[in-house]
C-alpha positions as a Python dict, from the first residue, in 0.01 Angstrom:
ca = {
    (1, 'X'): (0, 0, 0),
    (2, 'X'): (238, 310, -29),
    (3, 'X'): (531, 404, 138),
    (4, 'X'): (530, 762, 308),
    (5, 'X'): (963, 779, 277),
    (6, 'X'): (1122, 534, -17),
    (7, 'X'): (1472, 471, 24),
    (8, 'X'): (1541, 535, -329),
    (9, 'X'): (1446, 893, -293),
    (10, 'X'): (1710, 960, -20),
    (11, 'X'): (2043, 1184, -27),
    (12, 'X'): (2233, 1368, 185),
    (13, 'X'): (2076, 1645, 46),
    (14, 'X'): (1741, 1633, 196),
    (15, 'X'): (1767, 1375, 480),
    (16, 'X'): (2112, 1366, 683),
    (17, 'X'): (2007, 1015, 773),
    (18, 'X'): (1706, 774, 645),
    (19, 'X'): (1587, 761, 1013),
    (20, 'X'): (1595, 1140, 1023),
    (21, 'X'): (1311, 1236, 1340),
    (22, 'X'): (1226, 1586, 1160),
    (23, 'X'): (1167, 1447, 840),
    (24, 'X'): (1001, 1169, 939),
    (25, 'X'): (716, 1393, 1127),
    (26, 'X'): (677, 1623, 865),
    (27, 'X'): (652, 1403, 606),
    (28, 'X'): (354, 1243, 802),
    (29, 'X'): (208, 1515, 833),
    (30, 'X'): (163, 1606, 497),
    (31, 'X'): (46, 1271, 432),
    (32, 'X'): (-219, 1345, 669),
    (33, 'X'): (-348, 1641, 519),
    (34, 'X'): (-341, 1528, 201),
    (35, 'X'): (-579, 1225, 254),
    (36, 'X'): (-776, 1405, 450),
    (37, 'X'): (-791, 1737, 371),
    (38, 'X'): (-696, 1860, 749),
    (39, 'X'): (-468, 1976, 1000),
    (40, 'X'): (-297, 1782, 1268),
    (41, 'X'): (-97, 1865, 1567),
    (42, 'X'): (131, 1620, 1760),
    (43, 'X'): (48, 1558, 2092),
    (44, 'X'): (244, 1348, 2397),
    (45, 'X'): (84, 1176, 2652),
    (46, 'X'): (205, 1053, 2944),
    (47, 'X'): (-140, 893, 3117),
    (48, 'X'): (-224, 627, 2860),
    (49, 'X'): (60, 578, 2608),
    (50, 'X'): (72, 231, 2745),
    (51, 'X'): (-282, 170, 2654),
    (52, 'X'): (-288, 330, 2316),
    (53, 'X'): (-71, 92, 2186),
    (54, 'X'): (-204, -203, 2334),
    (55, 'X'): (-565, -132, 2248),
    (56, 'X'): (-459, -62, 1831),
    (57, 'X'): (-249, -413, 1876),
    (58, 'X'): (-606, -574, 1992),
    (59, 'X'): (-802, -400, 1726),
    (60, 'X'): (-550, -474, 1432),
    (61, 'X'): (-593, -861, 1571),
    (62, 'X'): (-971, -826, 1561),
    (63, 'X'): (-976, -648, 1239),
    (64, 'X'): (-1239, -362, 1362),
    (65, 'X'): (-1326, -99, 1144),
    (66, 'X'): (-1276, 151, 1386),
    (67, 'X'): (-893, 166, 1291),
    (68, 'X'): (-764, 255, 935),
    (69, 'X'): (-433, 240, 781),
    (70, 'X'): (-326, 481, 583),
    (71, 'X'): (57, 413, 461),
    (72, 'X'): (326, 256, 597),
    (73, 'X'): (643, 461, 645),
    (74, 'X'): (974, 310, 537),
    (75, 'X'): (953, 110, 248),
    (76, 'X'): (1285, -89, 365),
    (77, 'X'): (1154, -184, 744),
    (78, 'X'): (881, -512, 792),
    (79, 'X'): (528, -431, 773),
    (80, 'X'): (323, -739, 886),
    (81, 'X'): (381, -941, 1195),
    (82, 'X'): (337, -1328, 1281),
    (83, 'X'): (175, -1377, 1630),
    (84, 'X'): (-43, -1605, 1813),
    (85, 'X'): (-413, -1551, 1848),
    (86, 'X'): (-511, -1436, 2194),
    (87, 'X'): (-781, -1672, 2135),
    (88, 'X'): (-685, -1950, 2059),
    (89, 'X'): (-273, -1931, 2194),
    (90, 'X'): (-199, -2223, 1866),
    (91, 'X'): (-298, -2064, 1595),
    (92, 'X'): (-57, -1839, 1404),
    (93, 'X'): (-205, -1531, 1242),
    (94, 'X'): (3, -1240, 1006),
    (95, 'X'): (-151, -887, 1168),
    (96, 'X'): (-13, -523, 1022),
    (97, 'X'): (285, -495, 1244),
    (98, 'X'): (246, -154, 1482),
    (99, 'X'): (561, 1, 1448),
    (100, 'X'): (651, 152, 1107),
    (101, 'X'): (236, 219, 1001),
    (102, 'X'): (37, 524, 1001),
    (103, 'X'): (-289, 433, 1139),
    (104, 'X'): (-603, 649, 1193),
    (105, 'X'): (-930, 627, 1372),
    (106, 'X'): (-1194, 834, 1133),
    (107, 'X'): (-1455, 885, 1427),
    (108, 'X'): (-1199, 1107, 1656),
    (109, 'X'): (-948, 1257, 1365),
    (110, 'X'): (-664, 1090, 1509),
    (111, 'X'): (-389, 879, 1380),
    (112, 'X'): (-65, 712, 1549),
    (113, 'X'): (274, 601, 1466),
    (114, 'X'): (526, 435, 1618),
    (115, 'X'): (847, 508, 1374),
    (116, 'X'): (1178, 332, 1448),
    (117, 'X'): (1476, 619, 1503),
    (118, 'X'): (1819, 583, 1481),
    (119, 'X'): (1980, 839, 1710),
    (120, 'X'): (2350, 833, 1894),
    (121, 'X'): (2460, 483, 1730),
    (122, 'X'): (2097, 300, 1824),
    (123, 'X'): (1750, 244, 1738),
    (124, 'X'): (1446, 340, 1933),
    (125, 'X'): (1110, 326, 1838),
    (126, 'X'): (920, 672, 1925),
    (127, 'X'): (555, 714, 1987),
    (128, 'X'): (374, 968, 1770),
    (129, 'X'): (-7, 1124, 1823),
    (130, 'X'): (-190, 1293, 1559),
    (131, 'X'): (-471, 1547, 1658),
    (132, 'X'): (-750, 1786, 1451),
    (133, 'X'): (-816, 1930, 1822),
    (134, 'X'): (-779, 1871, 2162),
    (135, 'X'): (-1153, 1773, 2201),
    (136, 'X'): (-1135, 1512, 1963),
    (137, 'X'): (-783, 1386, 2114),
    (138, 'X'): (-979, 1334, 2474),
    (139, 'X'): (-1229, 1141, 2320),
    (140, 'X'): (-1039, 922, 2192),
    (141, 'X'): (-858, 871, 2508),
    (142, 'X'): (-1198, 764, 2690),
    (143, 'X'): (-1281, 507, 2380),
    (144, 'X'): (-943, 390, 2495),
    (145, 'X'): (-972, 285, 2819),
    (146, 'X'): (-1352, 178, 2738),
    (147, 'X'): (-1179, -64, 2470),
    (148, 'X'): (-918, -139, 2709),
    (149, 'X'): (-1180, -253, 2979),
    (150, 'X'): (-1367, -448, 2720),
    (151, 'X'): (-1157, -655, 2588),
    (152, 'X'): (-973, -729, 2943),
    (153, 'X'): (-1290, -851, 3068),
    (154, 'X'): (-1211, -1187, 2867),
    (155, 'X'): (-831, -1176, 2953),
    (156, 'X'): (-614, -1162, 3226),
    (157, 'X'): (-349, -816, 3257),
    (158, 'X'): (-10, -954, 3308),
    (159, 'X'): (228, -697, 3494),
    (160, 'X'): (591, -828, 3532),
    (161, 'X'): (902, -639, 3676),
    (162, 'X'): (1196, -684, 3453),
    (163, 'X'): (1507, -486, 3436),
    (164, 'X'): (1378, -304, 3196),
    (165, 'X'): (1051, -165, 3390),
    (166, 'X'): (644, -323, 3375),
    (167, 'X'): (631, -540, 3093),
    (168, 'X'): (254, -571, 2983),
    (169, 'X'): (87, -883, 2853),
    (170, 'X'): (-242, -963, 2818),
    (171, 'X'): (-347, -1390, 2812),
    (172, 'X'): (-620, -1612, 2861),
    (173, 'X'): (-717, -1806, 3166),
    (174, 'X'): (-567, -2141, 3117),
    (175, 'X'): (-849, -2305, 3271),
    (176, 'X'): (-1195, -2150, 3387),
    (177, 'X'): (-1276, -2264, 3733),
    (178, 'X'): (-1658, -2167, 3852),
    (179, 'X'): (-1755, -2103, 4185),
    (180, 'X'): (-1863, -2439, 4241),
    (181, 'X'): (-1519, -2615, 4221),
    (182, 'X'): (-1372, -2385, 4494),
    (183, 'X'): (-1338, -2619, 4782),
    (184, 'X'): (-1320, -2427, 5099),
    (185, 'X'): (-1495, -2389, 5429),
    (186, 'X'): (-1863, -2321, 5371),
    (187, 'X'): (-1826, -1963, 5619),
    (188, 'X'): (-1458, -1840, 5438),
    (189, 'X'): (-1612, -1919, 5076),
    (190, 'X'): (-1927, -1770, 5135),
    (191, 'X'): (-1739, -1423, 5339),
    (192, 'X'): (-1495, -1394, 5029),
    (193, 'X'): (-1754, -1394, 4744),
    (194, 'X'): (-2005, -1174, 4972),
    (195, 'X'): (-1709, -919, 4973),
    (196, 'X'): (-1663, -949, 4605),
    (197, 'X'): (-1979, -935, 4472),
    (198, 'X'): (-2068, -623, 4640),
    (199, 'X'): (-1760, -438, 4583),
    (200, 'X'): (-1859, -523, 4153),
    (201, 'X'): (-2223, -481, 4223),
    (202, 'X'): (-2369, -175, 4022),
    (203, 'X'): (-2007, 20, 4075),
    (204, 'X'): (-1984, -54, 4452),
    (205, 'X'): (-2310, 89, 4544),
    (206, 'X'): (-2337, -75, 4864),
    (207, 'X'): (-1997, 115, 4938),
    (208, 'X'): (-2121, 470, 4861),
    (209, 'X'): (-2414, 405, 5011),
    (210, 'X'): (-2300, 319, 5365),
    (211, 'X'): (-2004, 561, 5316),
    (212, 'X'): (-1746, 293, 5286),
    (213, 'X'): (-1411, 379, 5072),
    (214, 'X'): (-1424, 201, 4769),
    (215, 'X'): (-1110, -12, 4802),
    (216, 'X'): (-1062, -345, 4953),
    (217, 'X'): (-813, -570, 5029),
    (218, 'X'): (-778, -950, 5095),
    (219, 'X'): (-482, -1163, 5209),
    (220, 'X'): (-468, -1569, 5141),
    (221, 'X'): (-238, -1726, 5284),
    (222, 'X'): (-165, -2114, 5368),
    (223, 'X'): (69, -2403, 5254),
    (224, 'X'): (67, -2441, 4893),
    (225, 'X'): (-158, -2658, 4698),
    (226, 'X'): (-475, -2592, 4864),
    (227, 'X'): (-612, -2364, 4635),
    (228, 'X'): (-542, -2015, 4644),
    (229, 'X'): (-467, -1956, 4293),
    (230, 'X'): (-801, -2168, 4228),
    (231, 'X'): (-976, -1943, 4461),
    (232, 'X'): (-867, -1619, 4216),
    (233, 'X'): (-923, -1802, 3859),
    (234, 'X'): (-1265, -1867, 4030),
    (235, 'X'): (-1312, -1475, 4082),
    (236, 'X'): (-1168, -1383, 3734),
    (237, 'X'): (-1437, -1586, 3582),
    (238, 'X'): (-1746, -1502, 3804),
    (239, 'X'): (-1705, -1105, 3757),
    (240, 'X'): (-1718, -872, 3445),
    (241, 'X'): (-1442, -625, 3532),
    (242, 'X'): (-1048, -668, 3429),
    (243, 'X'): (-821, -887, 3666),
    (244, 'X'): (-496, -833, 3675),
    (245, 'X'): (-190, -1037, 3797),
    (246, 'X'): (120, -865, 3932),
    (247, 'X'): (430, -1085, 3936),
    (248, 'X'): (683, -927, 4172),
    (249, 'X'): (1023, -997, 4150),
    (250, 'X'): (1371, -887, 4200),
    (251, 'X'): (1377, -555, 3977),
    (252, 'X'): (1031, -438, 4168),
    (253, 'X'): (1085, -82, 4241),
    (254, 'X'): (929, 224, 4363),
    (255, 'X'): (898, 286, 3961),
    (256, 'X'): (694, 8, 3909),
    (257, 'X'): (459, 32, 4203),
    (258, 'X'): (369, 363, 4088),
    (259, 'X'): (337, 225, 3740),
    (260, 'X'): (113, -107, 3799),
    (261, 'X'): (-110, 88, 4061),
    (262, 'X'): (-144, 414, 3786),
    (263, 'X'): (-250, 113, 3543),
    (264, 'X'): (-486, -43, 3817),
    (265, 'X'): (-631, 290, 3866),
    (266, 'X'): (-760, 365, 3493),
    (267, 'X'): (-913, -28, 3480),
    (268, 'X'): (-1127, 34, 3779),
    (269, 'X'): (-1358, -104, 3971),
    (270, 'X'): (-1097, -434, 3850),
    (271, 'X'): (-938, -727, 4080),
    (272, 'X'): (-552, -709, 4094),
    (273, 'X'): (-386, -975, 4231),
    (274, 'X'): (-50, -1032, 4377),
    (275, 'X'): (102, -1381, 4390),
    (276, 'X'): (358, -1415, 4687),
    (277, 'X'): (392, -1134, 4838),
    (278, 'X'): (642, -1214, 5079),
    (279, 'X'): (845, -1147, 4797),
    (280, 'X'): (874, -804, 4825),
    (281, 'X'): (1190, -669, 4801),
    (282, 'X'): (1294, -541, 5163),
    (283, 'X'): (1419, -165, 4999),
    (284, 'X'): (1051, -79, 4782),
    (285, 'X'): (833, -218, 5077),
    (286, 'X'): (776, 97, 5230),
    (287, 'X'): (732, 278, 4909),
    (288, 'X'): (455, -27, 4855),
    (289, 'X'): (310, 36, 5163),
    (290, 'X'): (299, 407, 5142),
    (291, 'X'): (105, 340, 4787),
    (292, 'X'): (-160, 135, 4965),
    (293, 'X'): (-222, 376, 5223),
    (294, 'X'): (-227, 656, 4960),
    (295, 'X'): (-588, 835, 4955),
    (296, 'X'): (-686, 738, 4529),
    (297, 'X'): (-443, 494, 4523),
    (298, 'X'): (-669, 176, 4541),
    (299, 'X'): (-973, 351, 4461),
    (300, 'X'): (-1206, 103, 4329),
    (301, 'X'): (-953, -167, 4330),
    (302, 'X'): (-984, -512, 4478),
    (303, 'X'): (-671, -597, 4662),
    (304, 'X'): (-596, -973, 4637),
    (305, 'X'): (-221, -1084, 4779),
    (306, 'X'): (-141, -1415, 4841),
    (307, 'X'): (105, -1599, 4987),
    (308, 'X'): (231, -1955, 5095),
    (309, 'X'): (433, -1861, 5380),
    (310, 'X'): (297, -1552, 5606),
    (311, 'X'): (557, -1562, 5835),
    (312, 'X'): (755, -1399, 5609),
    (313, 'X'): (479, -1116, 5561),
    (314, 'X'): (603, -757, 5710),
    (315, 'X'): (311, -724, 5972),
    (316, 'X'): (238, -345, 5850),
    (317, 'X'): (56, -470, 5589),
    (318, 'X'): (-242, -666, 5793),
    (319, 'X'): (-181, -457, 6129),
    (320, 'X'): (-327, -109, 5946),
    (321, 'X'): (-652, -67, 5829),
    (322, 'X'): (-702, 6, 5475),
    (323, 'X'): (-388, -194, 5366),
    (324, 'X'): (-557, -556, 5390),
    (325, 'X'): (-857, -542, 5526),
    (326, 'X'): (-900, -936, 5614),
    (327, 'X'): (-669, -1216, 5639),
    (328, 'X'): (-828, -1546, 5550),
    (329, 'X'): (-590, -1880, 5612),
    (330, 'X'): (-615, -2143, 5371),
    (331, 'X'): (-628, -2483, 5559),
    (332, 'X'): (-538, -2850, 5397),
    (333, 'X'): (-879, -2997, 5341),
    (334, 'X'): (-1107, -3143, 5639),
    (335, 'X'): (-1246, -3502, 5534),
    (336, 'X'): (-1579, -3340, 5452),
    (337, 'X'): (-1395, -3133, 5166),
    (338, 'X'): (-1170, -3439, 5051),
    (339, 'X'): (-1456, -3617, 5013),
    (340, 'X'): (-1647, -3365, 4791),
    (341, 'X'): (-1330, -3287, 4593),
    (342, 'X'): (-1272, -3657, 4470),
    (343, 'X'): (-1605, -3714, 4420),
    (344, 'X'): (-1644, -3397, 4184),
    (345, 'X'): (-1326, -3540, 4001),
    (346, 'X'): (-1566, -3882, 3918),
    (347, 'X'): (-1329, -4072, 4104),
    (348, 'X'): (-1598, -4324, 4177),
    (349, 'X'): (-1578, -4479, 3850),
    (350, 'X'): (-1243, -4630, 3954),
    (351, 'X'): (-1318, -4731, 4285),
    (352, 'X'): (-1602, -4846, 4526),
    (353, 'X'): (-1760, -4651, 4837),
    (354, 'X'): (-1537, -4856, 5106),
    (355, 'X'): (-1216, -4779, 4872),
    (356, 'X'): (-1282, -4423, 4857),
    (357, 'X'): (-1356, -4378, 5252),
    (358, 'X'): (-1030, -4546, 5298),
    (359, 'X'): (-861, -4275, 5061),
    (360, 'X'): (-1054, -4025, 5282),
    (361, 'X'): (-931, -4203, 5635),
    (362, 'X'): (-539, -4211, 5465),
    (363, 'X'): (-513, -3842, 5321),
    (364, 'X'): (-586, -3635, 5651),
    (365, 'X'): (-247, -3442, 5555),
    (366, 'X'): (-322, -3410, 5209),
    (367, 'X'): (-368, -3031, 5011),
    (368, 'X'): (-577, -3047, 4733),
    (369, 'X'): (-247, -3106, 4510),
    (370, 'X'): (-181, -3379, 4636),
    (371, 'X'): (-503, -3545, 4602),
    (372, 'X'): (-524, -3461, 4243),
    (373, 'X'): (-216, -3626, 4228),
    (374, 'X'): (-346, -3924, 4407),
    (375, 'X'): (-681, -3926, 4175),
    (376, 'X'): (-425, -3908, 3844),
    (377, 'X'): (-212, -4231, 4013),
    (378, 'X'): (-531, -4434, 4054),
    (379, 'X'): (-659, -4329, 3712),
    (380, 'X'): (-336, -4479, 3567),
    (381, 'X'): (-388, -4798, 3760),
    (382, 'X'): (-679, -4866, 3667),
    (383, 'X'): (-628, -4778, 3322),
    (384, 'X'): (-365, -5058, 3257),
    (385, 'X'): (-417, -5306, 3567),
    (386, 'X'): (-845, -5305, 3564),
    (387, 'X'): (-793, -5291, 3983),
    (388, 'X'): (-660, -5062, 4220),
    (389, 'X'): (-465, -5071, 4509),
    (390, 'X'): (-608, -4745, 4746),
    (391, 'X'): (-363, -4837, 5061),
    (392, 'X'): (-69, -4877, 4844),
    (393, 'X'): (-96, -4591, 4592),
    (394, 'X'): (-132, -4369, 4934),
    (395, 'X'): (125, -4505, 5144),
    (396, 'X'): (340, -4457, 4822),
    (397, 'X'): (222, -4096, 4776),
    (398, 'X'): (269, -4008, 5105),
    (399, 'X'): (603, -4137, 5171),
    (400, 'X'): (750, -3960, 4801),
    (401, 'X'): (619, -3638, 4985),
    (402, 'X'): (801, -3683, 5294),
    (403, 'X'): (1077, -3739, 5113),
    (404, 'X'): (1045, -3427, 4875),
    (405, 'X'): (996, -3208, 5184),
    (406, 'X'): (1292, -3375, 5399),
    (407, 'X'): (1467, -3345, 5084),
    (408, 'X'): (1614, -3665, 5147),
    (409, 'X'): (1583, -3849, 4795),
    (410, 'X'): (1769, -4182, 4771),
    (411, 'X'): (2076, -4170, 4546),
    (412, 'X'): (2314, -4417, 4460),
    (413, 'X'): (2551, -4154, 4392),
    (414, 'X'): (2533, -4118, 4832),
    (415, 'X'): (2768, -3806, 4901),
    (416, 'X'): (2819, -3728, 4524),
    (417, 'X'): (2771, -3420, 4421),
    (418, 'X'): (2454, -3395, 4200),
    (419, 'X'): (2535, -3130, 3952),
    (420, 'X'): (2784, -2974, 3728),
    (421, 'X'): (3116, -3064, 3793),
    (422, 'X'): (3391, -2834, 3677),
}
């Protein structure tokens, strides 16, 4: 593979610097047109630079055809990259690295680069686009976000505040979960998926036909453990549109609101989801707020915040219509559920009938946590004593959760501090 610049070629005569931004461009340029015997413009784009970059990553990882590359640039600067396969997380692959390659897709006449430029003391990579026309350039754009919605549909969108701005990762569901291993009250589980399988149902049609806006909004809330973030993997996997997962934190700002919801917007109809929501930072929330009441803001995007402690939720969001349009309350498991969740985990081959109603009599302030906890215990005792003790293993459960959430752990240390010492 050629080199567009080769650092043996360089002097102060025709290149101030190696990393020199004119050069670079024109030199690409003329690469350009004389492989392919045409004439590109540059172009900047501020809608779906995001996704350009992240859709060539996927296809240079699934080798399509769709993408060529024609030369890399600087002959002194890495080519190739090692990375994980979004497939299988374990497996190390070597993929043509995207910054420092000239790529181009032959059906739409356009190529990219991303070229690494020294400027002012530092480097920073800049994002090029290479047109024949503008007609061509737009097309491309729309097999962007097509691609992008395609290969999302198997993955789960990752947005993360950082003090940097929206970091954007795309992963696998650890673990699918169907519909039939949510355990929740027969009325709330059926309400939830009604709601969602109409709002993906042929592009909302039951919305535009009825005249409802096509936006919608759900809050979960409840002690932790009982399966909210079950309840969501369950909805990733039972729909074909993108989910997405927004993890707010401290560097959340009006800049990043704008940013995940402009990202939401060109994945719809999609799911996005925001885990704890209480956590808001108090100075963005009305710039969050104002986004959710906006009038295309969550156009074709279903709203999914969750939370394990509501009382810390500002009450504009559920007292306005059109922010959150139901609040459902996660409850610790009735006996009814307990009893269906332990016997879906096989827990039956440990113990007998009378044993397991026991567990069911002793767990009434159990989550769903806990009894999976409960259900690994008894699978170890069985495993390496051949007999289980029900009454004990819960009266021992129970009491190490009091203590966790009393905080009260027994120390023989008594008033020492636990922790560094300086």
């Amino acid at each position: 593979m050629r080199h567009i610049i080769n650092f043996h070629e360089i002097s102060r005569s025709n290149i101030p610097n190696y990393y020199d931004y004119a050069y670079v461009v024109e030199a690409i340029k003329q690469t350009l047109q004389d492989q392919f015997q045409l004439a590109f413009k540059m172009y900047t784009d501020e809608e779906t630079r995001n996704e350009i970059w992240e859709v060539l990553d996927n296809d240079l990882i699934e080798k399509r055809d769709d993408v060529h590359i024609v030369a890399h640039i600087f002959d002194s600067i890495e080519t190739s990259t090692i990375s994980s396969n979004h497939s299988q997380s374990l497996d190390l692959i070597v993929k043509p690295r995207v910054i420092n390659t000239l790529y181009y897709y032959p059906e739409f006449q356009v190529a990219l680069a991303q070229i690494p430029i020294f400027q002012n003391h530092s480097e920073m990579n800049h994002d090029f686009i290479f047109g024949t026309s503008d007609e061509n350039v737009l097309l491309f754009l729309q097999y962007i976000l097509k691609r992008k919605r395609e290969y999302t549909k198997n993955n789960v969108t990752i947005f993360t505040d950082t003090e940097d701005g929206v970091e954007n990762s795309t992963e696998k569901i650890s673990s699918m979960v169907t519909r039939e291993e949510v355990f929740l009250e027969e009325k709330m589980k059926k309400e939830i998926y009604r709601s969602i399988d109409e709002f993906f149902n042929e592009s909302g049609s039951f919305f535009k036909q009825y005249h409802i806006p096509y936006k919608r909004g759900i809050l979960l809330y409840g002690k932790p453990g009982n399966g909210k973030t079950t309840l969501v993997k369950s909805i990733a996997n039972s729909i074909s549109a993108p989910v997405a997962y927004w993890q707010i934190t401290e560097y959340t700002s009006s800049y990043s609101i704008r940013e995940v919801f402009s990202t939401a917007a060109k994945l719809a109809p999609m799911v996005l989801v925001i885990e704890d929501i209480d956590s808001m930072p108090e100075h963005v929330r009305s710039v969050f707020l104002n986004t959710l009441d906006g009038a295309t803001s969550k156009e074709g995007i279903f709203l999914i915040g969750t939370t394990n402690y509501p009382d810390k939720i500002d009450p504009a969001l559920i007292n306005r219509a059109g922010r959150f349009d139901r609040a459902y309350e996660i409850h610790l498991p009735t006996p009814e559920l307990r009893h269906q969740y332990l016997l879906r985990k096989e827990i039956d081959q440990f113990i007998h009938a009378e044993d397991l109603e026991r567990v069911i009599q002793s767990t009434n302030d159990f989550s769903f946590a806990q009894l999976n906890e409960l259900y690994t215990s008894i699978a170890l005792q069985w495993h390496y004593e051949h007999k289980v003790d029900v009454d004990a293993l819960c009266k021992q459960l129970r009491s190490d959760n009091k203590r966790a959430a009393n905080q009260s752990w027994e120390s023989k240390l008594n008033s020492q501090t636990v922790g560094f010492r300086f």
